[in-house]
């Protein structure tokens, strides 16, 4: 666990804790909207104040993703984007940014490449952590060990109905942060204000890890509703949808990240 | 051959290194609820006798074991017998599972049923069971499959189901499965997802195999009672693998009975030309479980092809992967062309029109019958009737549109 003190994700959350501020975690699909846009989009979001950037690796069969992200992934795959190419993009931009970088991908991809070998490549490319939404819960402790050996964070999903011994065992295998689902269902924008207060309060009783909250969060007011309680807000589909409809991905991402940042809950006075 | 003990999944839902639950946490509570409910139902005599009653007086079980003298003599060897799942209600074995799972869903207090379908047979069987039990039913079907199987789309609608055409990805069975899982992610509380094959996260492969093993139990008893012996071999086609798992499982301990699973060889062994993961694929994760899959070097699901929409799937049930690894079941593949020929031969010699899926097993059985020689007996699981395929067969062999 000592490795994690040096992990960038851990450091970023620690800085926010000390400053009593909250973090913004935008999500983009690697290789979308164009196969080469990732480095400039990441740089633009870093400049605009994104704390941690989540990079979704396109997958042919994404069961947790709604129509916007699924379509972006499909388009990237049509454009011959591969995990190898995304790792190259990440390693090109890593020296020029300060934000944390986390990969979100299916175990179908990590298992094809070999888990240890994929995580080695992730570290070499400059990634600070991984999120594996479809990891078999039985295997989470093994993957946590692999991440520990490499100083990577591991964000595991906690859902609205995750309780009891399953919650405890998931939290035991999380490294760096917990990924709290703001609601059941798939990724995608939602009109409703996310209600996470009760869930976050419960989690705080059983973990000291920072809590990042995603699914259905796409506006400054929703960012605010979430970060009143959680440590970070994750915004995916709302950003991916904007990137789908722009000719200038970098400035589009930058503008939206600045807008979302206005929603981050302010320190209590 | 060494003695093979029939497997049950372990506590983590694994058959050896295969199986498991590779799904987002949102679904895990529902899978655990389903697992407990199924265990309780299996132990409940009331549940079992209600299921038996429905299988008998609604599905039409016991299905016959039909000897095929003409087909056997044209193969020139072993006596070929057919386990007639084509005579089950709705024309295929799929109904064994949908009746069982709908009964289970009722018992769990679920208010709504969803399903995926490829060729439409599982969709029709689910719509049928839902009509019988008075539950609303929504079926996800790839837009490409819906186009090829319009008759089945209409059958589902007449039975009261809503059919959602899926336009994402390759617009076939795997995409319909993705869409059904996405629906379930947001509806797990009141909805039961009836998976149609022995695939997906635990406990689905186990549940579907249990409900389908009525085929093998009946068949084994018929062999002993009507033929006075066990067969030398049992042959079944394998897409996801539900009809094969159902007929194989009760024979696993009979070490002298060869079990042969036949995959879709399509147009050839190159990636994209077939749907035969056990013959040409490798271990990987797809749709919630670890099994043999067809993927590219980066873990993306590969394109697959088969003339038969029911076999046109890039994965296979994890228990088949375990049987393959233990060498208890032999897996081979049969081309589109050979399957089409076998379908016609069976129709002309015995007056039985089988599904294109089933025709793959018939083709492999013809070769095996010659190899086993006279005096031997082999059983083909005749998993479904061929009416649904006539439009496609007409197009393939005569180049005409019906």
PDB file of C-alpha atoms in Angstrom, chain B residues 11-195:
ATOM      1  CA  UNK B  11     -19.556 -20.905  -5.406  1.00  0.00           C
ATOM      2  CA  UNK B  12     -18.022 -18.305  -7.743  1.00  0.00           C
ATOM      3  CA  UNK B  13     -20.049 -19.681 -10.644  1.00  0.00           C
ATOM      4  CA  UNK B  14     -17.114 -21.364 -12.344  1.00  0.00           C
ATOM      5  CA  UNK B  15     -16.731 -24.583 -14.267  1.00  0.00           C
ATOM      6  CA  UNK B  16     -12.989 -24.977 -13.747  1.00  0.00           C
ATOM      7  CA  UNK B  17     -11.394 -21.836 -15.161  1.00  0.00           C
ATOM      8  CA  UNK B  18     -14.516 -20.889 -17.155  1.00  0.00           C
ATOM      9  CA  UNK B  19     -17.702 -19.041 -16.236  1.00  0.00           C
ATOM     10  CA  UNK B  20     -17.827 -16.364 -13.528  1.00  0.00           C
ATOM     11  CA  UNK B  21     -19.642 -13.024 -13.351  1.00  0.00           C
ATOM     12  CA  UNK B  22     -17.959 -10.375 -15.477  1.00  0.00           C
ATOM     13  CA  UNK B  23     -20.667  -7.740 -15.188  1.00  0.00           C
ATOM     14  CA  UNK B  24     -20.993  -4.304 -13.574  1.00  0.00           C
ATOM     15  CA  UNK B  25     -21.768  -4.295  -9.858  1.00  0.00           C
ATOM     16  CA  UNK B  26     -25.287  -3.023 -10.645  1.00  0.00           C
ATOM     17  CA  UNK B  27     -26.209  -6.535 -11.803  1.00  0.00           C
ATOM     18  CA  UNK B  28     -24.478  -8.559  -9.099  1.00  0.00           C
ATOM     19  CA  UNK B  29     -27.296  -8.250  -6.497  1.00  0.00           C
ATOM     20  CA  UNK B  30     -29.811  -9.436  -9.121  1.00  0.00           C
ATOM     21  CA  UNK B  31     -27.611 -12.398 -10.049  1.00  0.00           C
ATOM     22  CA  UNK B  32     -27.266 -13.352  -6.394  1.00  0.00           C
ATOM     23  CA  UNK B  33     -31.033 -13.071  -5.892  1.00  0.00           C
ATOM     24  CA  UNK B  34     -31.585 -15.236  -8.969  1.00  0.00           C
ATOM     25  CA  UNK B  35     -29.062 -17.809  -7.796  1.00  0.00           C
ATOM     26  CA  UNK B  36     -30.753 -18.209  -4.400  1.00  0.00           C
ATOM     27  CA  UNK B  37     -34.230 -18.287  -5.902  1.00  0.00           C
ATOM     28  CA  UNK B  38     -33.201 -20.972  -8.377  1.00  0.00           C
ATOM     29  CA  UNK B  39     -31.596 -23.135  -5.689  1.00  0.00           C
ATOM     30  CA  UNK B  40     -34.747 -22.888  -3.596  1.00  0.00           C
ATOM     31  CA  UNK B  41     -36.987 -23.657  -6.564  1.00  0.00           C
ATOM     32  CA  UNK B  42     -34.967 -26.749  -7.480  1.00  0.00           C
ATOM     33  CA  UNK B  43     -35.337 -28.052  -3.943  1.00  0.00           C
ATOM     34  CA  UNK B  44     -39.089 -27.346  -3.928  1.00  0.00           C
ATOM     35  CA  UNK B  45     -41.176 -30.312  -4.986  1.00  0.00           C
ATOM     36  CA  UNK B  46     -44.108 -27.998  -5.775  1.00  0.00           C
ATOM     37  CA  UNK B  47     -42.031 -26.045  -8.278  1.00  0.00           C
ATOM     38  CA  UNK B  48     -40.685 -29.185  -9.910  1.00  0.00           C
ATOM     39  CA  UNK B  49     -44.073 -30.827 -10.253  1.00  0.00           C
ATOM     40  CA  UNK B  50     -45.641 -27.681 -11.715  1.00  0.00           C
ATOM     41  CA  UNK B  51     -42.804 -27.496 -14.240  1.00  0.00           C
ATOM     42  CA  UNK B  52     -43.208 -31.192 -15.094  1.00  0.00           C
ATOM     43  CA  UNK B  53     -46.943 -30.724 -15.568  1.00  0.00           C
ATOM     44  CA  UNK B  54     -46.400 -27.777 -17.944  1.00  0.00           C
ATOM     45  CA  UNK B  55     -43.715 -29.619 -19.880  1.00  0.00           C
ATOM     46  CA  UNK B  56     -46.103 -32.521 -20.325  1.00  0.00           C
ATOM     47  CA  UNK B  57     -49.433 -30.906 -21.120  1.00  0.00           C
ATOM     48  CA  UNK B  58     -48.354 -27.567 -22.582  1.00  0.00           C
ATOM     49  CA  UNK B  59     -44.963 -28.166 -24.241  1.00  0.00           C
ATOM     50  CA  UNK B  60     -45.913 -31.678 -25.328  1.00  0.00           C
ATOM     51  CA  UNK B  61     -43.148 -33.644 -23.650  1.00  0.00           C
ATOM     52  CA  UNK B  62     -42.002 -36.450 -23.702  1.00  0.00           C
ATOM     53  CA  UNK B  63     -40.670 -35.805 -27.230  1.00  0.00           C
ATOM     54  CA  UNK B  64     -40.158 -38.986 -29.288  1.00  0.00           C
ATOM     55  CA  UNK B  65     -36.925 -40.777 -30.118  1.00  0.00           C
ATOM     56  CA  UNK B  66     -37.334 -41.536 -33.815  1.00  0.00           C
ATOM     57  CA  UNK B  67     -35.265 -44.232 -35.606  1.00  0.00           C
ATOM     58  CA  UNK B  68     -34.248 -43.189 -39.148  1.00  0.00           C
ATOM     59  CA  UNK B  69     -33.741 -46.325 -41.281  1.00  0.00           C
ATOM     60  CA  UNK B  70     -33.478 -44.532 -44.647  1.00  0.00           C
ATOM     61  CA  UNK B  71     -31.104 -41.830 -43.432  1.00  0.00           C
ATOM     62  CA  UNK B  72     -29.050 -44.541 -41.701  1.00  0.00           C
ATOM     63  CA  UNK B  73     -28.705 -46.626 -44.845  1.00  0.00           C
ATOM     64  CA  UNK B  74     -27.754 -43.608 -46.935  1.00  0.00           C
ATOM     65  CA  UNK B  75     -25.027 -42.868 -44.359  1.00  0.00           C
ATOM     66  CA  UNK B  76     -24.026 -46.523 -44.588  1.00  0.00           C
ATOM     67  CA  UNK B  77     -23.298 -47.483 -41.019  1.00  0.00           C
ATOM     68  CA  UNK B  78     -24.697 -46.928 -37.544  1.00  0.00           C
ATOM     69  CA  UNK B  79     -28.410 -46.651 -36.805  1.00  0.00           C
ATOM     70  CA  UNK B  80     -29.315 -42.973 -36.515  1.00  0.00           C
ATOM     71  CA  UNK B  81     -31.960 -41.888 -34.002  1.00  0.00           C
ATOM     72  CA  UNK B  82     -33.445 -38.417 -33.637  1.00  0.00           C
ATOM     73  CA  UNK B  83     -34.436 -36.813 -30.326  1.00  0.00           C
ATOM     74  CA  UNK B  84     -37.388 -34.826 -31.610  1.00  0.00           C
ATOM     75  CA  UNK B  85     -37.218 -31.375 -29.991  1.00  0.00           C
ATOM     76  CA  UNK B  86     -38.728 -30.044 -33.224  1.00  0.00           C
ATOM     77  CA  UNK B  87     -42.004 -31.505 -31.954  1.00  0.00           C
ATOM     78  CA  UNK B  88     -41.965 -29.434 -28.763  1.00  0.00           C
ATOM     79  CA  UNK B  89     -44.414 -26.506 -28.709  1.00  0.00           C
ATOM     80  CA  UNK B  90     -43.148 -23.567 -30.837  1.00  0.00           C
ATOM     81  CA  UNK B  91     -40.947 -25.964 -32.797  1.00  0.00           C
ATOM     82  CA  UNK B  92     -37.667 -25.993 -30.909  1.00  0.00           C
ATOM     83  CA  UNK B  93     -36.038 -26.883 -27.593  1.00  0.00           C
ATOM     84  CA  UNK B  94     -35.994 -23.193 -26.508  1.00  0.00           C
ATOM     85  CA  UNK B  95     -39.402 -23.539 -24.828  1.00  0.00           C
ATOM     86  CA  UNK B  96     -37.984 -25.904 -22.136  1.00  0.00           C
ATOM     87  CA  UNK B  97     -35.926 -23.009 -20.781  1.00  0.00           C
ATOM     88  CA  UNK B  98     -38.449 -20.202 -21.189  1.00  0.00           C
ATOM     89  CA  UNK B  99     -41.225 -22.090 -19.393  1.00  0.00           C
ATOM     90  CA  UNK B 100     -38.804 -22.890 -16.552  1.00  0.00           C
ATOM     91  CA  UNK B 101     -37.453 -19.359 -16.239  1.00  0.00           C
ATOM     92  CA  UNK B 102     -40.868 -17.696 -16.487  1.00  0.00           C
ATOM     93  CA  UNK B 103     -42.137 -19.963 -13.724  1.00  0.00           C
ATOM     94  CA  UNK B 104     -39.072 -18.936 -11.720  1.00  0.00           C
ATOM     95  CA  UNK B 105     -39.666 -15.230 -12.458  1.00  0.00           C
ATOM     96  CA  UNK B 106     -43.277 -15.551 -11.246  1.00  0.00           C
ATOM     97  CA  UNK B 107     -42.040 -17.207  -8.065  1.00  0.00           C
ATOM     98  CA  UNK B 108     -39.591 -14.324  -7.550  1.00  0.00           C
ATOM     99  CA  UNK B 109     -42.429 -11.822  -7.943  1.00  0.00           C
ATOM    100  CA  UNK B 110     -41.015 -10.223 -11.099  1.00  0.00           C
ATOM    101  CA  UNK B 111     -43.458  -8.083 -13.072  1.00  0.00           C
ATOM    102  CA  UNK B 112     -41.779  -7.867 -16.459  1.00  0.00           C
ATOM    103  CA  UNK B 113     -39.718 -10.134 -18.737  1.00  0.00           C
ATOM    104  CA  UNK B 114     -37.012  -9.198 -21.230  1.00  0.00           C
ATOM    105  CA  UNK B 115     -35.065 -11.414 -23.613  1.00  0.00           C
ATOM    106  CA  UNK B 116     -32.583 -11.275 -26.470  1.00  0.00           C
ATOM    107  CA  UNK B 117     -33.047 -13.270 -29.636  1.00  0.00           C
ATOM    108  CA  UNK B 118     -31.030 -14.114 -32.738  1.00  0.00           C
ATOM    109  CA  UNK B 119     -33.069 -16.122 -35.208  1.00  0.00           C
ATOM    110  CA  UNK B 120     -36.163 -15.367 -33.165  1.00  0.00           C
ATOM    111  CA  UNK B 121     -36.769 -18.872 -31.763  1.00  0.00           C
ATOM    112  CA  UNK B 122     -35.887 -17.912 -28.192  1.00  0.00           C
ATOM    113  CA  UNK B 123     -37.873 -14.695 -28.602  1.00  0.00           C
ATOM    114  CA  UNK B 124     -40.929 -16.634 -29.758  1.00  0.00           C
ATOM    115  CA  UNK B 125     -40.521 -19.160 -26.928  1.00  0.00           C
ATOM    116  CA  UNK B 126     -40.226 -16.329 -24.390  1.00  0.00           C
ATOM    117  CA  UNK B 127     -43.228 -14.476 -25.826  1.00  0.00           C
ATOM    118  CA  UNK B 128     -45.161 -17.746 -25.646  1.00  0.00           C
ATOM    119  CA  UNK B 129     -44.313 -18.383 -22.005  1.00  0.00           C
ATOM    120  CA  UNK B 130     -45.144 -14.774 -21.104  1.00  0.00           C
ATOM    121  CA  UNK B 131     -48.519 -15.019 -22.839  1.00  0.00           C
ATOM    122  CA  UNK B 132     -49.207 -18.186 -20.865  1.00  0.00           C
ATOM    123  CA  UNK B 133     -48.258 -16.585 -17.530  1.00  0.00           C
ATOM    124  CA  UNK B 134     -49.693 -13.131 -18.288  1.00  0.00           C
ATOM    125  CA  UNK B 135     -46.425 -11.220 -18.013  1.00  0.00           C
ATOM    126  CA  UNK B 136     -45.423  -8.286 -20.239  1.00  0.00           C
ATOM    127  CA  UNK B 137     -42.571  -9.289 -22.545  1.00  0.00           C
ATOM    128  CA  UNK B 138     -40.003  -7.200 -24.426  1.00  0.00           C
ATOM    129  CA  UNK B 139     -37.595  -8.836 -26.839  1.00  0.00           C
ATOM    130  CA  UNK B 140     -34.383  -7.294 -28.188  1.00  0.00           C
ATOM    131  CA  UNK B 141     -33.421  -8.385 -31.695  1.00  0.00           C
ATOM    132  CA  UNK B 142     -30.682  -7.122 -34.003  1.00  0.00           C
ATOM    133  CA  UNK B 143     -32.134  -5.106 -36.893  1.00  0.00           C
ATOM    134  CA  UNK B 144     -30.256  -7.318 -39.358  1.00  0.00           C
ATOM    135  CA  UNK B 145     -31.724 -10.486 -37.787  1.00  0.00           C
ATOM    136  CA  UNK B 146     -35.192  -8.916 -37.671  1.00  0.00           C
ATOM    137  CA  UNK B 147     -34.936  -8.298 -41.399  1.00  0.00           C
ATOM    138  CA  UNK B 148     -33.868 -11.901 -42.072  1.00  0.00           C
ATOM    139  CA  UNK B 149     -36.486 -13.404 -39.731  1.00  0.00           C
ATOM    140  CA  UNK B 150     -39.557 -11.222 -40.262  1.00  0.00           C
ATOM    141  CA  UNK B 151     -41.926 -14.119 -39.722  1.00  0.00           C
ATOM    142  CA  UNK B 152     -40.615 -14.627 -36.180  1.00  0.00           C
ATOM    143  CA  UNK B 153     -40.859 -10.888 -35.457  1.00  0.00           C
ATOM    144  CA  UNK B 154     -44.509 -11.043 -36.389  1.00  0.00           C
ATOM    145  CA  UNK B 155     -45.078 -14.230 -34.362  1.00  0.00           C
ATOM    146  CA  UNK B 156     -43.720 -12.451 -31.270  1.00  0.00           C
ATOM    147  CA  UNK B 157     -46.021  -9.464 -31.861  1.00  0.00           C
ATOM    148  CA  UNK B 158     -49.069 -11.685 -32.305  1.00  0.00           C
ATOM    149  CA  UNK B 159     -48.138 -13.347 -29.004  1.00  0.00           C
ATOM    150  CA  UNK B 160     -48.290  -9.932 -27.363  1.00  0.00           C
ATOM    151  CA  UNK B 161     -44.571  -9.169 -27.048  1.00  0.00           C
ATOM    152  CA  UNK B 162     -42.891  -5.878 -27.923  1.00  0.00           C
ATOM    153  CA  UNK B 163     -39.916  -6.332 -30.254  1.00  0.00           C
ATOM    154  CA  UNK B 164     -37.120  -3.762 -30.039  1.00  0.00           C
ATOM    155  CA  UNK B 165     -34.899  -3.730 -33.108  1.00  0.00           C
ATOM    156  CA  UNK B 166     -31.285  -3.040 -32.173  1.00  0.00           C
ATOM    157  CA  UNK B 167     -29.291  -0.841 -34.507  1.00  0.00           C
ATOM    158  CA  UNK B 168     -25.982  -0.720 -32.616  1.00  0.00           C
ATOM    159  CA  UNK B 169     -22.784  -2.627 -33.474  1.00  0.00           C
ATOM    160  CA  UNK B 170     -23.228  -5.438 -35.985  1.00  0.00           C
ATOM    161  CA  UNK B 171     -27.017  -5.373 -35.445  1.00  0.00           C
ATOM    162  CA  UNK B 172     -27.142  -9.121 -34.687  1.00  0.00           C
ATOM    163  CA  UNK B 173     -27.456 -11.446 -31.666  1.00  0.00           C
ATOM    164  CA  UNK B 174     -24.476 -10.145 -29.700  1.00  0.00           C
ATOM    165  CA  UNK B 175     -25.782  -6.571 -29.963  1.00  0.00           C
ATOM    166  CA  UNK B 176     -29.277  -7.692 -28.964  1.00  0.00           C
ATOM    167  CA  UNK B 177     -27.668  -9.328 -25.904  1.00  0.00           C
ATOM    168  CA  UNK B 178     -25.825  -6.076 -25.059  1.00  0.00           C
ATOM    169  CA  UNK B 179     -29.091  -4.148 -25.309  1.00  0.00           C
ATOM    170  CA  UNK B 180     -31.000  -6.619 -23.128  1.00  0.00           C
ATOM    171  CA  UNK B 181     -28.250  -6.360 -20.487  1.00  0.00           C
ATOM    172  CA  UNK B 182     -28.411  -2.539 -20.651  1.00  0.00           C
ATOM    173  CA  UNK B 183     -32.162  -2.684 -20.100  1.00  0.00           C
ATOM    174  CA  UNK B 184     -31.633  -5.024 -17.140  1.00  0.00           C
ATOM    175  CA  UNK B 185     -29.010  -2.659 -15.647  1.00  0.00           C
ATOM    176  CA  UNK B 186     -31.769  -0.101 -15.139  1.00  0.00           C
ATOM    177  CA  UNK B 187     -34.691  -2.405 -14.394  1.00  0.00           C
ATOM    178  CA  UNK B 188     -33.258  -5.204 -12.216  1.00  0.00           C
ATOM    179  CA  UNK B 189     -35.704  -4.657  -9.369  1.00  0.00           C
ATOM    180  CA  UNK B 190     -38.894  -5.740 -11.119  1.00  0.00           C
ATOM    181  CA  UNK B 191     -37.612  -7.305 -14.339  1.00  0.00           C
ATOM    182  CA  UNK B 192     -36.328 -10.808 -15.018  1.00  0.00           C
ATOM    183  CA  UNK B 193     -34.001 -11.305 -17.975  1.00  0.00           C
ATOM    184  CA  UNK B 194     -34.546 -14.679 -19.659  1.00  0.00           C
ATOM    185  CA  UNK B 195     -31.239 -15.474 -21.305  1.00  0.00           C
TER     186      UNK B 195
END
